[in-house]
């Protein structure tokens, strides 16, 4: 796994940079593959459970393939009371997937989050770092069409 060696060299094989190393690995492969985590643990002389604990703790990391477009629906209090759950229902209906899933064609991954830090704009949807505020269910097809 040559790409892991290259990433590790950027951090002088220092295990204290584990989070940054994992971020670079995920950027390279799109997600954290089991065999890559095993190889990383071996190269850093860490128990695999320690590597897996970090990889599974942070929501920024994915242990399964993700879609080309990541959709995050805020279900925090402000977004929820303004209809965030109905927006989520519409995304589920349009994409035919549940949260934490990816469409069969690999175009979309649907995720829910507890807060996106834009409460005044709730309900908020983020697609690939682009924020959409005051989203209502009828906006969903138009948002999706931008990423088809």
Tab-separated table of C-alpha atoms in Angstrom:
chain	number	residue	atom	x	y	z
A	1	UNK	CA	0.000	0.000	0.000
A	2	UNK	CA	2.313	2.566	-1.383
A	3	UNK	CA	0.008	5.513	-0.802
A	4	UNK	CA	0.060	4.844	2.956
A	5	UNK	CA	3.869	5.015	2.969
A	6	UNK	CA	3.715	8.357	1.170
A	7	UNK	CA	1.194	9.761	3.655
A	8	UNK	CA	3.213	8.496	6.604
A	9	UNK	CA	6.360	10.120	5.245
A	10	UNK	CA	4.528	13.473	5.308
A	11	UNK	CA	4.153	12.989	9.064
A	12	UNK	CA	7.570	11.391	9.702
A	13	UNK	CA	5.797	8.137	10.656
A	14	UNK	CA	4.685	9.875	13.866
A	15	UNK	CA	1.629	8.154	15.366
A	16	UNK	CA	0.685	11.333	17.236
A	17	UNK	CA	-0.628	12.565	13.859
A	18	UNK	CA	-3.064	9.666	13.568
A	19	UNK	CA	-6.125	11.836	12.890
A	20	UNK	CA	-4.360	13.782	10.138
A	21	UNK	CA	-3.026	10.558	8.647
A	22	UNK	CA	-6.526	9.074	8.602
A	23	UNK	CA	-7.894	12.228	6.960
A	24	UNK	CA	-5.297	11.966	4.204
A	25	UNK	CA	-6.040	8.269	3.747
A	26	UNK	CA	-9.750	8.953	3.424
A	27	UNK	CA	-9.093	11.775	0.948
A	28	UNK	CA	-7.102	9.313	-1.137
A	29	UNK	CA	-9.535	6.391	-1.114
A	30	UNK	CA	-12.875	8.093	-0.412
A	31	UNK	CA	-13.278	6.107	2.795
A	32	UNK	CA	-11.159	4.127	5.255
A	33	UNK	CA	-10.741	0.584	3.996
A	34	UNK	CA	-10.341	-2.194	6.557
A	35	UNK	CA	-7.161	-3.538	4.959
A	36	UNK	CA	-5.659	-0.027	4.910
A	37	UNK	CA	-6.400	0.449	8.608
A	38	UNK	CA	-4.712	-2.881	9.351
A	39	UNK	CA	-1.666	-1.835	7.318
A	40	UNK	CA	-1.543	1.553	9.043
A	41	UNK	CA	-1.696	-0.021	12.504
A	42	UNK	CA	1.167	-2.309	11.566
A	43	UNK	CA	3.309	0.512	10.160
A	44	UNK	CA	2.712	2.750	13.194
A	45	UNK	CA	3.139	-0.140	15.630
A	46	UNK	CA	-0.300	0.514	17.119
A	47	UNK	CA	-2.944	-2.005	18.135
A	48	UNK	CA	-5.630	-2.104	15.432
A	49	UNK	CA	-8.257	-1.342	18.070
A	50	UNK	CA	-6.614	2.034	18.724
A	51	UNK	CA	-6.685	2.940	15.028
A	52	UNK	CA	-10.257	1.688	14.658
A	53	UNK	CA	-11.370	3.562	17.801
A	54	UNK	CA	-10.260	6.877	16.276
A	55	UNK	CA	-11.602	6.039	12.815
A	56	UNK	CA	-15.023	5.100	14.179
A	57	UNK	CA	-15.315	7.873	16.779
A	58	UNK	CA	-15.216	10.886	14.473
A	59	UNK	CA	-18.163	11.365	12.110
A	60	UNK	CA	-15.826	12.899	9.557
A	61	UNK	CA	-14.473	9.408	8.885
A	62	UNK	CA	-16.327	6.767	6.944
A	63	UNK	CA	-15.623	3.039	7.051
A	64	UNK	CA	-17.855	2.405	4.052
A	65	UNK	CA	-17.803	3.886	0.539
A	66	UNK	CA	-19.541	7.227	0.266
A	67	UNK	CA	-21.291	8.834	-2.650
A	68	UNK	CA	-19.906	11.508	-4.917
A	69	UNK	CA	-22.228	14.023	-3.224
A	70	UNK	CA	-22.613	14.106	0.548
A	71	UNK	CA	-25.955	15.455	1.753
A	72	UNK	CA	-26.222	16.454	5.397
A	73	UNK	CA	-29.598	17.288	6.918
A	74	UNK	CA	-29.583	19.159	10.218
A	75	UNK	CA	-31.927	17.713	12.831
A	76	UNK	CA	-30.828	19.951	15.697
A	77	UNK	CA	-33.530	21.624	17.762
A	78	UNK	CA	-33.884	24.791	15.656
A	79	UNK	CA	-34.006	22.851	12.380
A	80	UNK	CA	-36.248	20.127	13.773
A	81	UNK	CA	-38.934	22.515	15.025
A	82	UNK	CA	-38.917	24.236	11.621
A	83	UNK	CA	-39.520	21.011	9.713
A	84	UNK	CA	-36.105	19.403	9.284
A	85	UNK	CA	-37.652	15.960	9.743
A	86	UNK	CA	-40.032	16.593	6.822
A	87	UNK	CA	-37.099	17.715	4.661
A	88	UNK	CA	-35.274	14.506	5.588
A	89	UNK	CA	-38.369	12.464	4.662
A	90	UNK	CA	-38.414	14.118	1.232
A	91	UNK	CA	-34.724	13.379	0.618
A	92	UNK	CA	-35.323	9.756	1.645
A	93	UNK	CA	-38.292	9.524	-0.719
A	94	UNK	CA	-36.433	11.092	-3.661
A	95	UNK	CA	-33.210	9.147	-3.188
A	96	UNK	CA	-34.864	5.904	-2.015
A	97	UNK	CA	-32.338	5.505	0.823
A	98	UNK	CA	-32.216	5.950	4.572
A	99	UNK	CA	-29.724	8.148	6.470
A	100	UNK	CA	-26.167	6.770	6.581
A	101	UNK	CA	-26.738	5.133	3.190
A	102	UNK	CA	-25.510	5.675	-0.335
A	103	UNK	CA	-27.566	5.436	-3.501
A	104	UNK	CA	-26.935	2.384	-5.681
A	105	UNK	CA	-25.410	4.552	-8.412
A	106	UNK	CA	-22.952	6.072	-5.916
A	107	UNK	CA	-24.104	9.632	-6.574
A	108	UNK	CA	-25.422	10.494	-3.106
A	109	UNK	CA	-24.799	9.684	0.533
A	110	UNK	CA	-27.471	10.888	2.955
A	111	UNK	CA	-26.478	11.828	6.506
A	112	UNK	CA	-28.120	13.503	9.457
A	113	UNK	CA	-26.267	15.813	11.827
A	114	UNK	CA	-27.167	17.403	15.136
A	115	UNK	CA	-26.045	20.918	14.241
A	116	UNK	CA	-24.525	22.718	11.287
A	117	UNK	CA	-24.058	26.028	13.079
A	118	UNK	CA	-26.602	27.939	11.009
A	119	UNK	CA	-29.642	27.750	13.272
A	120	UNK	CA	-31.166	31.014	12.053
A	121	UNK	CA	-31.396	29.493	8.556
A	122	UNK	CA	-33.083	26.278	9.645
A	123	UNK	CA	-33.949	23.848	8.318
A	124	UNK	CA	-30.445	23.640	6.860
A	125	UNK	CA	-29.125	21.179	4.280
A	126	UNK	CA	-25.484	20.974	3.226
A	127	UNK	CA	-24.429	19.321	-0.012
A	128	UNK	CA	-20.662	19.063	-0.520
A	129	UNK	CA	-20.051	22.063	1.785
A	130	UNK	CA	-22.721	24.242	0.080
A	131	UNK	CA	-25.333	25.449	2.556
A	132	UNK	CA	-29.042	25.667	1.723
A	133	UNK	CA	-31.155	27.513	4.285
A	134	UNK	CA	-34.865	27.614	5.047
A	135	UNK	CA	-35.333	24.411	3.068
A	136	UNK	CA	-38.829	23.046	2.680
A	137	UNK	CA	-39.747	19.635	1.232
A	138	UNK	CA	-40.686	21.049	-2.178
A	139	UNK	CA	-37.083	22.407	-2.515
A	140	UNK	CA	-35.576	18.911	-2.423
A	141	UNK	CA	-35.940	17.958	-6.126
A	142	UNK	CA	-34.411	21.293	-7.172
A	143	UNK	CA	-31.447	20.810	-4.816
A	144	UNK	CA	-30.870	17.273	-6.069
A	145	UNK	CA	-31.067	18.360	-9.717
A	146	UNK	CA	-27.996	20.565	-9.209
A	147	UNK	CA	-25.924	17.447	-8.521
A	148	UNK	CA	-27.322	14.985	-11.076
